[in-house]
mmCIF file of C-alpha atoms and ligand atoms in Angstrom:
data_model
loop_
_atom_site.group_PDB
_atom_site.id
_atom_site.type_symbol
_atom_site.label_atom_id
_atom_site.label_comp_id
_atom_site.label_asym_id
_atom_site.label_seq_id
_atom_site.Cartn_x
_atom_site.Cartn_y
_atom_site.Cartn_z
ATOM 1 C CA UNK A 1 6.857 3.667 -21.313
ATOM 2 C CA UNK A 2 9.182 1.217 -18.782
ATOM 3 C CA UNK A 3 10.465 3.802 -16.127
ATOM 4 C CA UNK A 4 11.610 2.720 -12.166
ATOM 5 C CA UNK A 5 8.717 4.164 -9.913
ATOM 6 C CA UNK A 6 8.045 3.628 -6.369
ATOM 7 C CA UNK A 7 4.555 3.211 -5.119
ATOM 8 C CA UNK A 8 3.241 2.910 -1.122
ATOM 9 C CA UNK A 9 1.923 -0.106 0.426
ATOM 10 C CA UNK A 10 -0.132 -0.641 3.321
ATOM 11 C CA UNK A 11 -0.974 -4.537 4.946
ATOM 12 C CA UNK A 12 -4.191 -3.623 6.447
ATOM 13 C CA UNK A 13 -5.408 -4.305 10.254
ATOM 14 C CA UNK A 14 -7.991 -7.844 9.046
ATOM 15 C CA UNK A 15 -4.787 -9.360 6.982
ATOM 16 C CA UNK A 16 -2.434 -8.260 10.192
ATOM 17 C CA UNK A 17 -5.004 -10.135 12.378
ATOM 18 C CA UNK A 18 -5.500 -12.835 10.015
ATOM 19 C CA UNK A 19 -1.789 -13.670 9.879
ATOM 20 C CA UNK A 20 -1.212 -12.920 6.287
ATOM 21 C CA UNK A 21 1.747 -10.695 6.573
ATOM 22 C CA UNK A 22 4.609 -13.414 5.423
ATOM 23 C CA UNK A 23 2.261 -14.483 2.734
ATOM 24 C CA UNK A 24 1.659 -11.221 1.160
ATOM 25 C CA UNK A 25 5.200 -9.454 1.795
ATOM 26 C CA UNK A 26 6.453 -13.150 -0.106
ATOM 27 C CA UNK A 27 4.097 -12.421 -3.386
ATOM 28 C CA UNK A 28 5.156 -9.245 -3.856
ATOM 29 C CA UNK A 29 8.925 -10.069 -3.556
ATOM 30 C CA UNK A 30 8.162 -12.756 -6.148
ATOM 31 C CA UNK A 31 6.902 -10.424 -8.480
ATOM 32 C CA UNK A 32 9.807 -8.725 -8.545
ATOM 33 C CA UNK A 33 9.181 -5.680 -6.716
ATOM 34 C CA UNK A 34 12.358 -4.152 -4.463
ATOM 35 C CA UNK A 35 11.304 -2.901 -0.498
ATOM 36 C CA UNK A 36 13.221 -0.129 -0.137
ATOM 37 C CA UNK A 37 11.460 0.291 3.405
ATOM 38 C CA UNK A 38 9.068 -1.195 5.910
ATOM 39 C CA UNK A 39 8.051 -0.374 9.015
ATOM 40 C CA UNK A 40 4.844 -1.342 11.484
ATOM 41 C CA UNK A 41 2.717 0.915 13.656
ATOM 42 C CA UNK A 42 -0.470 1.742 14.738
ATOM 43 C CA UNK A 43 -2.343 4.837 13.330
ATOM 44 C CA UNK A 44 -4.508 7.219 15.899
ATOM 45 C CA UNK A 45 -7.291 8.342 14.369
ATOM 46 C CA UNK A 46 -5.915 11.844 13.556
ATOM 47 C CA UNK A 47 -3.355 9.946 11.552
ATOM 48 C CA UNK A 48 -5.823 7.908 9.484
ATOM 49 C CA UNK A 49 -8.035 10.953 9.090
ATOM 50 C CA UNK A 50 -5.525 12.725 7.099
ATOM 51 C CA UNK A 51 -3.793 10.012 5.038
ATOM 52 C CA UNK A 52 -7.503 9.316 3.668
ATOM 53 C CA UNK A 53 -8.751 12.360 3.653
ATOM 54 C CA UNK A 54 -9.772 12.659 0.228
ATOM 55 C CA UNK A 55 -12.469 10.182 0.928
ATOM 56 C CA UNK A 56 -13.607 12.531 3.707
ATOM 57 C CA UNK A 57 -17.111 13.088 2.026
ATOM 58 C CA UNK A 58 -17.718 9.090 1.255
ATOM 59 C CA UNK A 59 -20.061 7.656 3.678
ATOM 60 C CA UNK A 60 -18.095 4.791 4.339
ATOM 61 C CA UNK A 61 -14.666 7.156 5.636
ATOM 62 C CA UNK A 62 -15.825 7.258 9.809
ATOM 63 C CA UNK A 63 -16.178 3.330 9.513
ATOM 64 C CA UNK A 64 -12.726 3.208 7.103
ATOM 65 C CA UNK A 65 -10.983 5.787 10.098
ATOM 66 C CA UNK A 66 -12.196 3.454 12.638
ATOM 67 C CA UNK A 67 -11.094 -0.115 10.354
ATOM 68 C CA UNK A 68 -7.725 1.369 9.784
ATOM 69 C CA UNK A 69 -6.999 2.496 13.526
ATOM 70 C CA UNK A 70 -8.438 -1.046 14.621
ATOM 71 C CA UNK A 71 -4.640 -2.687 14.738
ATOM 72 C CA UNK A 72 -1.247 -2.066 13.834
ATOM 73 C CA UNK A 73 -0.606 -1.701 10.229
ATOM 74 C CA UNK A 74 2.633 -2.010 8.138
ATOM 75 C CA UNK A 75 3.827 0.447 5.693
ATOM 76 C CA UNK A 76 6.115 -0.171 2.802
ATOM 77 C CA UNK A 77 8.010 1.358 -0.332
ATOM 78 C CA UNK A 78 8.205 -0.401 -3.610
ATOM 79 C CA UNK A 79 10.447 0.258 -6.157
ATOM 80 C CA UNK A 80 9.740 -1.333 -9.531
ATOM 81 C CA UNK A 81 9.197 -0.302 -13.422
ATOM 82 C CA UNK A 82 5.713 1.147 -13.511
ATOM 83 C CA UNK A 83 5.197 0.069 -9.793
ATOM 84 C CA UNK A 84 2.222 2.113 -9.338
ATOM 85 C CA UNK A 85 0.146 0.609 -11.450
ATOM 86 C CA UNK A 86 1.906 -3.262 -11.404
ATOM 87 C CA UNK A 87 1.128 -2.835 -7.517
ATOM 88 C CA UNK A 88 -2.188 -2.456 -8.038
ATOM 89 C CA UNK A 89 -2.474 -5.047 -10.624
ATOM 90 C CA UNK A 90 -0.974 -7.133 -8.271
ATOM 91 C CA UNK A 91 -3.477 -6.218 -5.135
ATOM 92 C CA UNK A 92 -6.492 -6.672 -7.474
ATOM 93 C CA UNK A 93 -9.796 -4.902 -7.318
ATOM 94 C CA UNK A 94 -11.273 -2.694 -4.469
ATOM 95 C CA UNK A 95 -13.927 -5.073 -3.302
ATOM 96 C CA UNK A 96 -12.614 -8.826 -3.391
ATOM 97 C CA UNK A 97 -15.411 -9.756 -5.047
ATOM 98 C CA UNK A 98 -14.497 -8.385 -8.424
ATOM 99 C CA UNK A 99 -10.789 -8.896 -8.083
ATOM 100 C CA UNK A 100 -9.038 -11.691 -10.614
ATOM 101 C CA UNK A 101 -8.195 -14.630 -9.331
ATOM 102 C CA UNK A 102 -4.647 -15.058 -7.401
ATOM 103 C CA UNK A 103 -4.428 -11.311 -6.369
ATOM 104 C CA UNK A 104 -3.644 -9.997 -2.965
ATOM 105 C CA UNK A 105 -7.185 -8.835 -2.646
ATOM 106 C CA UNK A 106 -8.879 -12.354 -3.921
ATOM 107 C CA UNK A 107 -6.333 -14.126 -2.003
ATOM 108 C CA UNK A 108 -6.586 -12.314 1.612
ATOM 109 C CA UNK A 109 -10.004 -9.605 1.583
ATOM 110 C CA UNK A 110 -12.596 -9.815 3.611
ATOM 111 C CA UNK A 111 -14.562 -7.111 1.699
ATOM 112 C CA UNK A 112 -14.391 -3.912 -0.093
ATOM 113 C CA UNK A 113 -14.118 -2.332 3.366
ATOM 114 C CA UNK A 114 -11.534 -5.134 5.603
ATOM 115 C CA UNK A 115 -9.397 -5.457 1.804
ATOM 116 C CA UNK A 116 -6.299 -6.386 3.211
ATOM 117 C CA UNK A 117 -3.835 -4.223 1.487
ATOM 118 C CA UNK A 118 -3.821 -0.640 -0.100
ATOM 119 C CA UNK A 119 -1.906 0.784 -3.390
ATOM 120 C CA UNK A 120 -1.134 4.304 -3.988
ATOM 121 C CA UNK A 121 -3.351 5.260 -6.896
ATOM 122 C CA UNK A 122 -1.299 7.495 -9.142
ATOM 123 C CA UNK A 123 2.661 8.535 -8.837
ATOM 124 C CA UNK A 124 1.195 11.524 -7.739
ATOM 125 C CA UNK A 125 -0.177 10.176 -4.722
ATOM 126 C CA UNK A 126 2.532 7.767 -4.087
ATOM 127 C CA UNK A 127 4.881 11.051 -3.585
ATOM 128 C CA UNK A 128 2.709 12.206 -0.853
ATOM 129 C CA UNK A 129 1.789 8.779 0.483
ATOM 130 C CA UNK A 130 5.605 7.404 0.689
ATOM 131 C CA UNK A 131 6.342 11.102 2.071
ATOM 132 C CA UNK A 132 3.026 10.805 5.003
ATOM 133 C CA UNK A 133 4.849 7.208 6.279
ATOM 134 C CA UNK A 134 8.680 7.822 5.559
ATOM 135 C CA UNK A 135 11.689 10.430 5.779
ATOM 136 C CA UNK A 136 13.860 9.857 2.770
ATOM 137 C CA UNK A 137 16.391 9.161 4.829
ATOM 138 C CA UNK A 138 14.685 6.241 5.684
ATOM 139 C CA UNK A 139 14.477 4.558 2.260
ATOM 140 C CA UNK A 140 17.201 2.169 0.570
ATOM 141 C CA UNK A 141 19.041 4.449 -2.013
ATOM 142 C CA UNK A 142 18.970 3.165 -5.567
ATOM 143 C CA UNK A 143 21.018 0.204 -6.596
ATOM 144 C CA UNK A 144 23.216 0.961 -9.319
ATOM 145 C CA UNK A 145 22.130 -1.332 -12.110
ATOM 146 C CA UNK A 146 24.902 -4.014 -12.883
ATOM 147 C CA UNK A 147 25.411 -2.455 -16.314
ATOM 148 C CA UNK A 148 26.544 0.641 -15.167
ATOM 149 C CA UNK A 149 29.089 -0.418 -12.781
ATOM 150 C CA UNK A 150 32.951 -0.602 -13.897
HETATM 151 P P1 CMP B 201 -7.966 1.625 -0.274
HETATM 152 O O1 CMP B 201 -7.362 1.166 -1.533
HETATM 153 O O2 CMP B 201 -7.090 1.716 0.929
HETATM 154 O O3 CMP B 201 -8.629 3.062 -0.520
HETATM 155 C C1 CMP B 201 -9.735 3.546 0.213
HETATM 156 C C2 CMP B 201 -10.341 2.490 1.074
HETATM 157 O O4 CMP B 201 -11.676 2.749 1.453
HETATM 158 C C3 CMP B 201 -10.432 1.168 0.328
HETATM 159 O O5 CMP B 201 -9.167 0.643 0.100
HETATM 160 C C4 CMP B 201 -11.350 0.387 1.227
HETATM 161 O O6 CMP B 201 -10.694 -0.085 2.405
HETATM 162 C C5 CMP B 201 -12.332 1.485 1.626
HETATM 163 N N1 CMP B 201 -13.532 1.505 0.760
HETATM 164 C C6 CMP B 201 -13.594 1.824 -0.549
HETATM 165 N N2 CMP B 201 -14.852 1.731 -1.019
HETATM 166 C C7 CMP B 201 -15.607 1.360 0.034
HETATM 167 C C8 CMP B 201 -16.996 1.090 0.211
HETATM 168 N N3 CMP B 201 -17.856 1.226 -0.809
HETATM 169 N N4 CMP B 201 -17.407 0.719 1.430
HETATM 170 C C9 CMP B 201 -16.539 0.602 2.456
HETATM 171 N N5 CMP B 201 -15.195 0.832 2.359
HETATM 172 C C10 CMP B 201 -14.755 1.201 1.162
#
């Protein structure tokens, strides 16, 4: 089923430093996703603890705290049909080395670690992930679709 969703985004610290931002903001414009808000900042580790904190138990999370709280980071809203999952589609796999050809992740990772961006994984999570980074006051209200208007 086709229904307008909104998913969070994170550019990671490595595609930051690498310069990728324009690039990657540009492909997911062209895929027809809507920002409905952006903003850049720098995560203490406090921050980064909680908004990953369900990998708490993984052995990678002190080295994924430290990664994410390396640089500034940029957040963002997408609003889209099935933008949860079509974000991630978009990103690619995890670890670079597995993701398909011409997606964020194959296009600007490092490795499954330094992976450039991050997807909410479920509509579930996007509602506390887009809530963690964003008052709703912050985000673009809904266009009303074309059709509907008089
Ligand atoms: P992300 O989609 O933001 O979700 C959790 C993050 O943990 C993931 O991207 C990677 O940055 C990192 N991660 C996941 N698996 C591993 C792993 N096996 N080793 C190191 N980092 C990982």
């Amino acid at each position: 089923m086709n229904r307008l969703e909104r998913t969070l985004g994170l550019i990671k610290p490595d595609a930051i430093e690498a310069g990728h931002i324009g690039k990657i903001l540009d492909q997911i414009i062209q895929a027809g996703f809507r920002i409905i808000g952006l903003r850049m900042l720098h995560l203490t580790p406090a921050q980064a603890e909680a908004f990953y904190h369900m990998h708490r138990e993984r052995p990678f999370f002190h080295s994924l705290v430290s990664f994410m709280t390396s640089g500034p980071i940029i957040a963002f809203v997408l609003e889209k049909e099935n933008a949860v999952s079509a974000y991630r589609e978009l990103m690619g796999a995890t670890d670079p080395a597995k993701a398909e050809p011409g997606t964020l992740r194959a296009l600007f990772a490092q490795n499954i670690e330094k992976n450039a961006v991050h997807g909410s994984d479920s509509p579930e999570s996007a509602r506390r992930e887009i809530a963690f980074f964003f008052p709703e006051m912050e985000l673009l209200s809904v266009k009303t679709p074309s059709s509907l208007l008089v």
